[in-house]
Short mmCIF file of C-alpha atoms and ligand atoms in Angstrom, two decimals:
data_model
loop_
_atom_site.label_atom_id
_atom_site.label_comp_id
_atom_site.label_asym_id
_atom_site.label_seq_id
_atom_site.Cartn_x
_atom_site.Cartn_y
_atom_site.Cartn_z
CA MET A 1 -18.78 -18.86 15.36
CA THR A 2 -18.38 -21.10 12.01
CA THR A 3 -15.57 -23.17 12.41
CA LEU A 4 -13.68 -22.80 9.11
CA PRO A 5 -11.02 -24.75 7.78
CA LEU A 6 -7.30 -24.58 8.64
CA ILE A 7 -5.29 -22.36 7.24
CA ALA A 8 -1.69 -23.20 5.72
CA LEU A 9 1.21 -21.37 7.19
CA PRO A 10 4.53 -21.14 6.02
CA THR A 11 5.99 -24.81 6.88
CA ASP A 12 9.14 -23.77 8.16
CA GLY A 13 9.69 -19.81 8.80
CA LEU A 14 7.07 -19.31 11.85
CA SER A 15 9.87 -18.72 13.93
CA GLY A 16 12.77 -17.77 11.59
CA CYS A 17 13.26 -14.99 9.21
CA TYR A 18 14.29 -15.78 5.47
CA ILE A 19 17.77 -15.16 4.71
CA ASP A 20 19.95 -16.15 1.89
CA GLY A 21 17.59 -18.43 0.89
CA GLY A 22 16.57 -20.38 3.82
CA TRP A 23 14.93 -19.80 7.69
CA ARG A 24 16.85 -18.68 10.34
CA ARG A 25 16.03 -18.16 13.88
CA PRO A 26 17.02 -14.91 15.27
CA ALA A 27 20.10 -15.13 17.08
CA ASP A 28 18.48 -14.15 20.51
CA GLY A 29 15.77 -16.47 20.02
CA ARG A 30 13.20 -13.39 20.21
CA THR A 31 9.77 -14.10 18.78
CA LEU A 32 6.73 -11.79 18.14
CA GLY A 33 3.07 -12.99 18.24
CA VAL A 34 1.02 -12.63 15.34
CA GLU A 35 -2.98 -12.69 16.29
CA ASN A 36 -6.15 -13.18 13.95
CA PRO A 37 -8.03 -9.66 14.16
CA SER A 38 -11.22 -11.50 13.54
CA ARG A 39 -11.27 -13.75 16.11
CA ARG A 40 -8.57 -12.30 18.89
CA GLU A 41 -6.88 -15.80 18.87
CA PRO A 42 -3.14 -16.09 18.14
CA LEU A 43 -2.10 -17.26 14.89
CA ALA A 44 1.85 -17.42 14.98
CA GLU A 45 4.87 -16.59 16.19
CA VAL A 46 7.51 -15.40 13.86
CA GLY A 47 11.22 -13.96 14.64
CA ARG A 48 11.65 -10.92 16.17
CA GLY A 49 14.68 -9.62 14.18
CA GLY A 50 16.81 -7.36 14.80
CA LEU A 51 20.10 -5.67 13.96
CA ALA A 52 21.94 -8.88 13.78
CA GLU A 53 19.75 -10.42 11.39
CA VAL A 54 19.56 -7.49 9.33
CA ASP A 55 22.95 -7.62 9.25
CA LEU A 56 23.04 -10.89 8.09
CA ALA A 57 20.66 -10.28 5.30
CA VAL A 58 22.20 -7.37 3.71
CA ALA A 59 25.73 -9.40 3.44
CA ALA A 60 23.54 -11.80 1.77
CA ALA A 61 22.03 -9.12 -0.49
CA ARG A 62 25.50 -7.93 -1.33
CA ARG A 63 27.22 -10.99 -1.67
CA ALA A 64 24.40 -12.10 -4.26
CA PHE A 65 24.33 -9.04 -6.32
CA PRO A 66 27.05 -8.76 -8.78
CA ALA A 67 25.50 -12.31 -10.55
CA TRP A 68 21.71 -11.41 -10.14
CA SER A 69 22.60 -7.91 -11.56
CA ALA A 70 24.75 -9.44 -14.29
CA LEU A 71 21.67 -11.74 -15.25
CA ALA A 72 19.92 -10.57 -18.71
CA ALA A 73 16.75 -8.21 -18.01
CA SER A 74 14.65 -10.91 -19.81
CA GLU A 75 15.91 -13.80 -17.48
CA ARG A 76 15.09 -11.91 -14.22
CA GLY A 77 11.83 -11.11 -15.51
CA ARG A 78 11.05 -14.91 -16.55
CA ARG A 79 11.43 -15.67 -12.92
CA LEU A 80 9.65 -12.65 -11.56
CA ILE A 81 6.75 -14.28 -13.65
CA GLY A 82 7.40 -17.62 -12.47
CA LEU A 83 6.92 -16.39 -8.86
CA ALA A 84 3.59 -15.08 -10.42
CA ASP A 85 2.43 -18.47 -11.41
CA LEU A 86 3.26 -20.01 -8.02
CA LEU A 87 1.11 -17.40 -6.38
CA ASP A 88 -1.52 -18.45 -8.85
CA GLU A 89 -1.32 -22.06 -8.13
CA HIS A 90 -1.37 -21.21 -4.40
CA ALA A 91 -3.64 -18.05 -4.58
CA GLU A 92 -6.27 -19.83 -1.95
CA GLU A 93 -4.14 -21.15 0.55
CA VAL A 94 -2.33 -17.51 0.71
CA ALA A 95 -5.50 -15.48 0.24
CA ARG A 96 -7.05 -17.13 3.49
CA LEU A 97 -3.43 -16.73 5.38
CA LEU A 98 -3.86 -12.90 4.53
CA ALA A 99 -7.53 -12.85 5.43
CA ALA A 100 -6.22 -14.14 8.76
CA GLU A 101 -3.74 -11.93 9.75
CA THR A 102 -4.80 -8.47 8.18
CA GLY A 103 -8.75 -9.16 8.85
CA ASN A 104 -9.43 -8.29 5.11
CA ALA A 105 -12.27 -10.13 3.99
CA ILE A 106 -11.52 -13.10 1.86
CA ARG A 107 -14.71 -12.99 -0.58
CA SER A 108 -14.16 -8.97 -1.36
CA GLN A 109 -10.32 -8.43 -0.39
CA SER A 110 -7.76 -10.69 0.35
CA ARG A 111 -8.48 -12.95 -2.77
CA ALA A 112 -8.47 -9.94 -4.82
CA GLU A 113 -4.92 -8.26 -3.24
CA THR A 114 -3.52 -12.13 -4.02
CA ALA A 115 -4.61 -12.00 -7.69
CA GLY A 116 -3.37 -8.29 -7.51
CA ALA A 117 0.17 -9.32 -6.34
CA ALA A 118 0.39 -11.93 -9.24
CA ALA A 119 -0.39 -9.26 -11.38
CA VAL A 120 2.44 -6.77 -10.25
CA LEU A 121 5.03 -9.46 -10.38
CA ARG A 122 3.84 -10.82 -13.61
CA TYR A 123 3.63 -6.92 -15.28
CA PHE A 124 7.40 -6.28 -13.60
CA GLY A 125 8.72 -9.46 -15.11
CA GLY A 126 7.28 -8.49 -18.42
CA VAL A 127 8.94 -4.92 -18.37
CA ALA A 128 12.17 -6.10 -16.78
CA VAL A 129 13.59 -5.50 -20.19
CA GLU A 130 12.78 -2.01 -20.74
CA GLN A 131 15.45 -1.05 -18.46
CA LYS A 132 17.36 0.80 -21.35
CA GLY A 133 19.46 4.05 -21.62
CA GLU A 134 20.19 6.52 -24.43
CA THR A 135 22.48 7.67 -27.05
CA LEU A 136 23.42 11.30 -27.37
CA PRO A 137 23.63 13.05 -30.66
CA LEU A 138 27.23 14.85 -30.33
CA GLY A 139 28.23 14.98 -33.40
CA PRO A 140 31.37 13.33 -35.24
CA GLY A 141 34.41 12.22 -32.87
CA LEU A 142 32.38 11.50 -29.93
CA PHE A 143 29.95 8.81 -29.26
CA SER A 144 28.02 8.94 -25.86
CA PHE A 145 25.45 6.75 -24.06
CA THR A 146 23.80 6.13 -20.98
CA THR A 147 22.90 3.00 -18.98
CA ARG A 148 20.57 2.54 -15.88
CA GLU A 149 22.13 0.31 -13.54
CA PRO A 150 20.75 -1.06 -10.43
CA VAL A 151 21.47 0.56 -7.16
CA GLY A 152 23.00 -2.11 -5.20
CA VAL A 153 20.94 -3.58 -1.74
CA VAL A 154 17.36 -2.16 -1.38
CA GLY A 155 15.89 -2.15 1.97
CA SER A 156 12.03 -2.33 2.00
CA ILE A 157 9.66 -1.62 4.49
CA ILE A 158 6.09 -2.24 4.70
CA PRO A 159 2.56 -1.70 6.34
CA TRP A 160 -0.01 -4.62 7.41
CA ASN A 161 -2.67 -3.23 5.46
CA SER A 162 -2.11 -4.71 2.14
CA PRO A 163 1.16 -6.95 2.83
CA LEU A 164 0.82 -9.18 -0.05
CA GLN A 165 0.50 -6.46 -2.78
CA LEU A 166 3.11 -4.23 -1.42
CA GLY A 167 5.59 -7.24 -0.80
CA ALA A 168 5.01 -7.66 -4.39
CA VAL A 169 5.19 -4.58 -5.50
CA LYS A 170 8.75 -3.83 -3.45
CA ILE A 171 10.19 -7.17 -4.68
CA SER A 172 9.37 -6.63 -8.17
CA MET A 173 10.83 -3.35 -8.80
CA ALA A 174 14.19 -4.17 -6.96
CA LEU A 175 14.62 -7.47 -8.72
CA ALA A 176 13.45 -6.34 -11.99
CA THR A 177 15.95 -3.35 -12.06
CA GLY A 178 18.62 -6.00 -11.00
CA ASN A 179 18.73 -5.08 -7.22
CA THR A 180 18.75 -7.61 -4.16
CA LEU A 181 16.48 -6.78 -1.53
CA VAL A 182 16.23 -6.98 2.53
CA LEU A 183 12.51 -6.71 2.93
CA LYS A 184 10.65 -6.08 6.47
CA PRO A 185 7.00 -7.00 6.48
CA ALA A 186 4.83 -5.32 9.59
CA GLU A 187 4.66 -6.75 12.70
CA ASP A 188 1.02 -7.13 12.53
CA ALA A 189 1.10 -9.27 9.37
CA PRO A 190 4.32 -10.71 7.73
CA LEU A 191 2.59 -14.46 6.97
CA ALA A 192 1.76 -14.00 3.68
CA VAL A 193 4.67 -12.14 2.76
CA LEU A 194 7.09 -15.18 4.37
CA ARG A 195 4.82 -17.98 2.36
CA LEU A 196 5.68 -15.57 -0.83
CA ALA A 197 9.30 -15.76 0.46
CA GLU A 198 8.77 -19.41 0.52
CA LEU A 199 7.64 -20.23 -2.95
CA ALA A 200 10.38 -18.10 -4.46
CA THR A 201 13.12 -20.52 -2.99
CA GLY A 202 14.50 -22.23 -6.15
CA LEU A 203 13.88 -18.96 -8.55
CA PHE A 204 15.81 -16.61 -7.09
CA PRO A 205 19.33 -17.41 -5.66
CA PRO A 206 20.06 -17.30 -2.31
CA GLY A 207 20.49 -13.51 -0.84
CA VAL A 208 18.51 -11.98 -3.89
CA LEU A 209 15.54 -11.94 -1.68
CA ASN A 210 15.52 -11.60 1.93
CA VAL A 211 12.97 -11.43 4.64
CA VAL A 212 13.41 -9.87 8.06
CA THR A 213 10.63 -9.82 10.29
CA GLY A 214 10.60 -7.89 13.51
CA VAL A 215 8.98 -4.62 14.88
CA GLY A 216 9.97 -0.83 13.44
CA GLU A 217 12.10 0.71 15.80
CA GLU A 218 14.47 -2.37 15.56
CA ALA A 219 14.47 -4.07 12.52
CA GLY A 220 12.86 -1.50 10.72
CA ALA A 221 15.23 1.35 11.73
CA ALA A 222 18.05 -1.12 11.45
CA ILE A 223 17.31 -1.30 7.63
CA ALA A 224 16.69 2.49 7.09
CA GLY A 225 20.07 3.06 8.75
CA HIS A 226 22.53 0.19 7.65
CA PRO A 227 25.45 1.18 5.70
CA GLY A 228 25.09 -1.57 3.25
CA VAL A 229 21.51 -0.52 1.92
CA ASP A 230 22.09 1.53 -1.32
CA LYS A 231 18.57 2.52 -1.36
CA VAL A 232 15.41 2.58 0.56
CA SER A 233 12.02 2.09 0.18
CA PHE A 234 9.34 2.62 2.68
CA THR A 235 5.41 2.28 2.94
CA GLY A 236 3.72 3.40 5.85
CA SER A 237 2.95 6.34 7.99
CA ALA A 238 3.94 9.70 7.67
CA GLU A 239 5.13 9.70 11.25
CA ALA A 240 7.76 6.44 10.69
CA GLY A 241 8.54 7.58 7.12
CA HIS A 242 10.13 11.06 8.44
CA LEU A 243 12.36 8.63 10.86
CA VAL A 244 12.97 6.55 7.87
CA ALA A 245 13.91 9.92 5.50
CA HIS A 246 16.47 11.02 8.28
CA ALA A 247 17.99 7.59 8.52
CA ALA A 248 18.42 7.80 4.91
CA ALA A 249 19.77 11.41 4.71
CA GLU A 250 22.17 10.87 7.20
CA ARG A 251 23.96 8.25 4.41
CA LEU A 252 23.20 10.20 1.64
CA VAL A 253 21.01 7.06 0.01
CA PRO A 254 18.15 7.50 -2.16
CA VAL A 255 14.61 6.84 -0.57
CA THR A 256 11.32 6.50 -2.06
CA LEU A 257 8.13 7.14 0.49
CA GLU A 258 4.36 5.84 -0.23
CA LEU A 259 3.05 7.50 2.99
CA GLY A 260 -0.48 8.28 4.39
CA GLY A 261 -3.52 9.92 2.74
CA LYS A 262 -7.12 12.10 3.38
CA SER A 263 -8.10 11.83 -0.07
CA PRO A 264 -11.19 13.86 -1.20
CA CYS A 265 -13.73 12.44 -3.34
CA ILE A 266 -16.01 14.94 -5.31
CA VAL A 267 -19.33 14.60 -6.54
CA PHE A 268 -20.73 17.00 -9.74
CA PRO A 269 -24.24 17.24 -10.00
CA ASP A 270 -24.55 15.12 -13.03
CA ALA A 271 -23.38 12.08 -11.53
CA ALA A 272 -26.21 12.08 -9.40
CA ALA A 273 -28.66 12.06 -12.11
CA PRO A 274 -31.18 9.01 -12.06
CA ASP A 275 -29.59 6.73 -14.44
CA ARG A 276 -26.19 7.05 -13.07
CA VAL A 277 -26.77 7.87 -9.45
CA GLU A 278 -26.27 4.13 -8.32
CA ALA A 279 -22.67 3.69 -10.11
CA THR A 280 -21.85 6.60 -8.31
CA ALA A 281 -23.00 5.53 -5.09
CA GLN A 282 -21.36 2.31 -5.59
CA GLY A 283 -18.16 3.92 -6.65
CA ILE A 284 -18.09 6.37 -3.34
CA VAL A 285 -18.33 3.24 -1.14
CA ASN A 286 -15.32 1.38 -3.14
CA ALA A 287 -13.37 4.89 -2.96
CA MET A 288 -14.00 4.67 0.59
CA ARG A 289 -12.57 1.16 0.88
CA PHE A 290 -15.35 0.12 3.12
CA GLY A 291 -15.06 -3.48 2.13
CA ARG A 292 -11.18 -3.42 3.63
CA GLN A 293 -12.45 -1.46 6.84
CA GLY A 294 -11.37 2.13 5.44
CA GLN A 295 -7.72 0.64 6.56
CA SER A 296 -5.88 2.17 2.76
CA CYS A 297 -3.79 4.82 2.34
CA THR A 298 -6.06 5.89 -0.72
CA ALA A 299 -9.47 5.90 0.91
CA GLY A 300 -11.87 8.75 0.01
CA SER A 301 -12.74 9.63 3.16
CA ARG A 302 -13.82 13.14 2.30
CA LEU A 303 -16.74 13.10 0.26
CA PHE A 304 -17.45 16.89 -1.26
CA VAL A 305 -21.06 16.31 -2.49
CA HIS A 306 -22.66 19.37 -4.81
CA ALA A 307 -25.73 20.66 -2.53
CA ASP A 308 -28.05 19.93 -5.04
CA VAL A 309 -27.79 16.36 -5.26
CA TRP A 310 -27.29 15.47 -1.52
CA ASP A 311 -30.63 14.29 -0.94
CA ALA A 312 -30.90 12.40 -4.19
CA LEU A 313 -27.12 10.72 -3.22
CA MET A 314 -26.53 10.30 0.08
CA PRO A 315 -29.48 7.79 0.93
CA ARG A 316 -27.93 5.57 -1.84
CA VAL A 317 -24.53 5.97 -0.26
CA VAL A 318 -26.02 4.83 3.24
CA GLY A 319 -28.32 2.15 1.84
CA ILE A 320 -25.05 0.30 0.26
CA VAL A 321 -23.18 0.68 3.61
CA GLU A 322 -26.07 -0.46 5.43
CA ALA A 323 -26.65 -3.48 3.43
CA MET A 324 -22.93 -4.48 4.02
CA THR A 325 -21.88 -7.22 6.68
CA VAL A 326 -19.06 -6.90 9.39
CA GLY A 327 -17.49 -10.42 10.98
CA ASP A 328 -15.18 -12.94 10.36
CA ALA A 329 -12.79 -12.10 7.39
CA LEU A 330 -12.83 -15.87 6.82
CA ASP A 331 -16.41 -16.09 6.40
CA PRO A 332 -17.13 -16.27 2.67
CA GLU A 333 -20.25 -14.04 3.49
CA VAL A 334 -18.83 -10.97 5.26
CA ASP A 335 -18.32 -7.94 3.13
CA ILE A 336 -16.07 -6.13 6.04
CA GLY A 337 -13.75 -7.69 8.01
CA ALA A 338 -11.85 -6.61 11.12
CA VAL A 339 -9.53 -3.49 12.34
CA ILE A 340 -6.18 -4.83 12.67
CA ASN A 341 -5.58 -4.61 16.37
CA ALA A 342 -6.91 -3.10 19.61
CA GLU A 343 -4.64 -0.05 19.40
CA ARG A 344 -6.16 1.05 15.78
CA TYR A 345 -9.60 0.27 16.84
CA GLY A 346 -9.47 2.53 19.79
CA GLU A 347 -8.19 5.33 17.76
CA ILE A 348 -10.87 5.14 15.28
CA ARG A 349 -13.22 5.26 18.14
CA ALA A 350 -11.72 8.28 19.30
CA TYR A 351 -11.89 10.08 16.42
CA VAL A 352 -15.34 9.25 16.03
CA ALA A 353 -16.20 9.92 19.60
CA GLU A 354 -14.60 13.56 19.44
CA ALA A 355 -16.68 14.51 16.29
CA GLU A 356 -19.87 13.45 17.76
CA ALA A 357 -18.98 15.45 20.94
CA LEU A 358 -18.08 18.68 18.78
CA GLY A 359 -21.68 18.08 16.80
CA ALA A 360 -21.24 15.74 13.69
CA THR A 361 -24.42 13.92 12.82
CA PHE A 362 -24.45 9.96 11.92
CA LEU A 363 -26.18 9.43 8.58
CA THR A 364 -25.52 5.59 9.49
CA GLY A 365 -23.31 4.21 12.03
CA SER A 366 -22.14 5.30 15.72
CA THR A 367 -19.29 5.61 17.86
CA PRO A 368 -17.80 2.08 18.47
CA ALA A 369 -18.25 0.52 21.55
CA PRO A 370 -15.20 -0.55 23.70
CA VAL A 371 -14.26 -3.70 22.18
CA ASP A 372 -16.29 -6.74 22.53
CA GLU A 373 -14.07 -9.29 24.58
CA ALA A 374 -15.98 -11.81 22.73
CA ALA A 375 -15.41 -10.95 19.43
CA GLY A 376 -13.08 -9.59 16.76
CA TYR A 377 -12.09 -5.68 16.25
CA TRP A 378 -15.01 -5.73 14.06
CA PRO A 379 -15.51 -1.77 13.25
CA VAL A 380 -19.07 0.46 12.58
CA PRO A 381 -19.07 1.38 9.14
CA THR A 382 -20.18 5.13 9.82
CA VAL A 383 -20.88 7.90 7.24
CA LEU A 384 -20.73 11.49 9.22
CA ALA A 385 -22.00 14.95 8.15
CA GLY A 386 -22.45 18.48 9.92
CA ILE A 387 -18.65 18.31 9.76
CA ASP A 388 -16.65 21.52 9.78
CA ASN A 389 -13.56 20.87 7.74
CA SER A 390 -11.27 22.05 10.10
CA TRP A 391 -11.63 19.21 12.51
CA ARG A 392 -9.55 16.60 13.06
CA ILE A 393 -11.53 13.73 11.59
CA ALA A 394 -11.82 15.97 8.30
CA ARG A 395 -8.12 16.44 7.84
CA GLU A 396 -5.79 13.58 9.84
CA GLU A 397 -6.05 10.13 8.61
CA VAL A 398 -8.57 8.12 10.57
CA PHE A 399 -7.69 4.61 8.88
CA GLY A 400 -11.07 3.15 9.88
CA PRO A 401 -14.19 2.68 7.87
CA VAL A 402 -15.20 6.42 8.50
CA MET A 403 -16.37 8.62 5.78
CA VAL A 404 -17.17 12.26 6.60
CA ALA A 405 -19.70 14.00 3.88
CA ILE A 406 -19.80 17.65 3.06
CA PRO A 407 -21.86 19.47 0.71
CA TRP A 408 -20.53 22.17 -1.54
CA THR A 409 -22.00 24.99 -4.04
CA ASP A 410 -18.90 27.06 -5.13
CA GLU A 411 -16.35 25.19 -7.06
CA ALA A 412 -12.99 27.33 -5.70
CA SER A 413 -14.49 27.07 -2.58
CA MET A 414 -14.65 23.47 -2.57
CA ILE A 415 -11.19 22.60 -4.12
CA GLU A 416 -9.63 24.69 -1.72
CA MET A 417 -11.36 22.68 0.91
CA ALA A 418 -10.12 19.59 -0.68
CA ASN A 419 -6.66 20.54 -0.95
CA ASP A 420 -6.37 21.72 2.56
CA THR A 421 -4.97 18.66 4.16
CA HIS A 422 -1.09 18.07 4.45
CA TYR A 423 -1.59 14.97 2.54
CA GLY A 424 -1.80 14.56 -1.34
CA LEU A 425 -2.15 10.84 -1.97
CA ALA A 426 -5.15 10.39 -4.03
CA ALA A 427 -8.51 11.66 -5.03
CA PHE A 428 -11.74 10.60 -6.83
CA VAL A 429 -13.89 12.16 -8.76
CA PHE A 430 -17.54 11.56 -10.03
CA GLY A 431 -18.54 14.01 -12.99
CA HIS A 432 -19.27 13.47 -16.84
CA ASP A 433 -18.92 17.07 -18.03
CA LEU A 434 -15.28 16.75 -19.31
CA ASP A 435 -14.59 20.46 -18.97
CA SER A 436 -15.80 20.20 -15.40
CA VAL A 437 -13.72 16.70 -14.92
CA ILE A 438 -10.23 18.13 -16.54
CA ARG A 439 -10.40 21.39 -14.56
CA VAL A 440 -10.44 19.95 -10.96
CA CYS A 441 -8.10 16.84 -11.84
CA GLY A 442 -5.45 19.99 -12.84
CA HIS A 443 -5.72 22.24 -9.58
CA LEU A 444 -6.39 18.63 -7.04
CA GLU A 445 -3.03 18.34 -5.11
CA ALA A 446 -3.18 14.47 -5.47
CA GLY A 447 -0.55 12.06 -7.12
CA TRP A 448 -3.19 9.81 -8.38
CA ILE A 449 -6.85 10.53 -9.28
CA TRP A 450 -9.49 8.25 -10.49
CA VAL A 451 -12.52 9.39 -12.32
CA ASN A 452 -16.30 8.00 -12.04
CA GLU A 453 -15.04 5.05 -10.09
CA GLY A 454 -13.24 4.28 -6.63
CA GLY A 455 -10.54 2.54 -8.33
CA GLY A 456 -7.45 0.63 -7.15
CA GLN A 457 -3.81 0.26 -8.09
CA ILE A 458 -3.18 -0.91 -11.41
CA PRO A 459 0.41 -2.36 -12.45
CA GLY A 460 1.61 0.37 -15.11
CA MET A 461 0.13 3.17 -13.64
CA SER A 462 2.49 5.50 -11.64
CA TYR A 463 1.44 5.62 -7.83
CA GLY A 464 2.75 8.04 -5.12
CA GLY A 465 1.72 10.95 -3.38
CA VAL A 466 2.57 14.60 -3.38
CA LYS A 467 3.08 17.06 0.05
CA GLN A 468 3.45 14.72 2.99
CA SER A 469 2.09 11.87 1.47
CA GLY A 470 5.35 10.38 -0.25
CA LEU A 471 8.64 11.08 -2.51
CA GLY A 472 8.65 9.15 -5.95
CA ARG A 473 6.57 6.86 -7.83
CA GLU A 474 5.89 3.17 -7.59
CA TYR A 475 3.63 0.46 -9.61
CA SER A 476 5.31 1.49 -12.92
CA ILE A 477 8.46 0.88 -15.02
CA GLU A 478 8.89 4.60 -14.98
CA GLY A 479 8.88 4.32 -11.10
CA ALA A 480 11.23 1.57 -10.99
CA LEU A 481 13.58 3.30 -13.23
CA ASP A 482 13.65 6.66 -11.84
CA ASN A 483 13.60 5.30 -8.33
CA TYR A 484 15.47 1.80 -7.91
CA THR A 485 18.19 2.47 -11.03
CA THR A 486 21.03 4.77 -11.11
CA ARG A 487 21.90 6.80 -14.76
CA LYS A 488 25.53 6.22 -15.92
CA SER A 489 26.59 8.32 -18.83
CA VAL A 490 29.80 7.27 -20.82
CA THR A 491 31.42 9.51 -23.68
CA ILE A 492 33.76 7.77 -26.10
CA LYS A 493 36.55 10.07 -28.11
CA ILE A 494 36.65 8.21 -31.46
CA ASP A 495 40.10 8.92 -33.47
CA ARG A 496 38.97 7.83 -36.94
CA PRO A 497 35.19 9.08 -36.93
P1 LIG B 1 3.67 2.53 10.51
O1 LIG B 1 4.62 3.23 9.60
O2 LIG B 1 3.68 2.15 12.11
O3 LIG B 1 4.32 1.03 9.76
C1 LIG B 1 5.07 0.36 8.67
C2 LIG B 1 6.19 0.05 8.60
O4 LIG B 1 7.35 0.65 9.20
C3 LIG B 1 6.19 -1.28 9.60
O5 LIG B 1 6.77 -2.43 8.77
C4 LIG B 1 6.70 -1.04 11.08
O6 LIG B 1 7.21 -2.02 11.75
C5 LIG B 1 7.78 0.06 10.30
N1 LIG B 1 8.52 0.85 11.20
C6 LIG B 1 7.68 1.76 12.06
N2 LIG B 1 8.29 2.61 13.11
C7 LIG B 1 9.66 2.54 12.04
C8 LIG B 1 10.98 3.35 12.42
N3 LIG B 1 11.10 4.05 13.10
N4 LIG B 1 11.87 2.92 11.29
C9 LIG B 1 11.61 1.82 10.39
N5 LIG B 1 10.71 1.29 10.46
C10 LIG B 1 9.71 1.71 11.10
O7 LIG B 1 2.38 2.38 9.54
P2 LIG B 1 1.38 1.27 9.82
O8 LIG B 1 0.20 2.15 11.02
O9 LIG B 1 1.71 -0.12 9.74
O10 LIG B 1 0.85 1.46 8.04
C11 LIG B 1 -0.54 2.65 8.20
C12 LIG B 1 0.01 3.52 7.11
O11 LIG B 1 0.90 2.92 6.14
C13 LIG B 1 -0.92 4.37 7.03
O12 LIG B 1 -0.41 5.84 7.28
C14 LIG B 1 -1.13 4.42 5.41
O13 LIG B 1 -2.07 5.37 4.89
C15 LIG B 1 0.15 4.14 5.26
N6 LIG B 1 0.19 3.39 3.80
C16 LIG B 1 0.52 4.10 2.33
C17 LIG B 1 0.20 3.35 1.51
C18 LIG B 1 1.30 4.16 -0.07
O14 LIG B 1 1.10 3.34 -0.93
N7 LIG B 1 1.09 5.29 0.07
C19 LIG B 1 0.06 2.05 1.42
C20 LIG B 1 -0.36 1.28 2.45
C21 LIG B 1 -0.32 1.98 3.65
#
């Protein structure tokens, strides 16, 4: 294996949580190992925080809240932009750390995620001043206005697949709106978020941003159920999301949920015309997030191709997938890195093996072999045909580089299949007839749709799901105002109007 330069790790935080502006080792001294999934080597040990650390972090956040919420919104925004600048300055170092812990290829993914995290911080820094209220025309004798006030201490929990981007979203949305934050990164990938917190030292007063590392059932559950947490924002699986929502409901605090997806990717015949077929094929590969091992909530993992253009399009899609190289995420030549851990690798393997046994055919790829002891958790990019839409592989989130392709002829039946899942996060449509595109977008049960590109999240474009994909919207000032502030109405009787 190529020897690659060392990656920089947070200097002082490796066995601590970031609480009240400094590093604190968990009271019971427990740690969690973080592995590099590309090499199956230990990467770091971080603190395994629990209720004691969440208690400390919530208390620090509560102490910091009055001064932080009283600060001018423009000043809060300036500091978020300051963090974006620092992240840009340290971009290569942070991107390497991210690639090492997530297995997401440095070339195509981890550098872009680092730049995306800075863009999110900068966007919310800029729009922080938009926390505006309204006045009501009640006639002479009454003056009524509304304000948007921060909710208090926000508890946020994030997964491992885009930890820096999601960490930046949670930090930005909470802090821009005047809240303070206790953030729990995932056990598999906490390092880039710890490094971001370290970079933020000096920009935010102690206690404004706290990071508690640990496992979901301990630190995560402690945040979701903590009496000092005024709002919960969760990104992760639907299963854990339900538990978090229950805990928040017990205390009657608001909750935002960004959960899984099984997104359809729909192709109309005109998108496969000779002058467009290559761009459409590339867009489909991007939408499936093959470059991220398919480990994306938005992955367009169900491809519905009009039967008339199947033969023209599918070989192009397969050609692009087969040209992608799989390997060490830190290797600058690699397109597809490693699956996060052995458990996920095994789950992907089981989904594909089941589909194969049911009679699916491989347009490319195969059922992955058992994990190779000598290599990382390197997946097999796979496109399957001969699928029945009722099979698990077509309905459940595989969270691996596995796309199922299904031909269609009748639009109404295709839409029915596309919506026949309990998820409703994203959708992708490839087509150039405006009537068809608008009609289909209107029928799709999804919170977020890209047309003619397999695009990603853009700061300012509200993001979130319907059905079991979640509650609430993030990534935009509207989402921040709706989900991270509370509206207060004030009505004044005026004696001498
Ligand atoms: P996960 O639900 O297992 O874990 C996510 C986070 O929740 C982790 O920090 C984990 O420690 C914590 N957690 C787990 N159990 C918990 C509990 N009982 N109480 C509190 N916290 C708990 O999900 P994952 O496997 O890490 O991530 C993959 C999932 O995340 C996929 O379903 C993916 O679609 C989803 N996801 C959604 C979005 C989105 O924006 N909609 C973005 C990225 C990932």
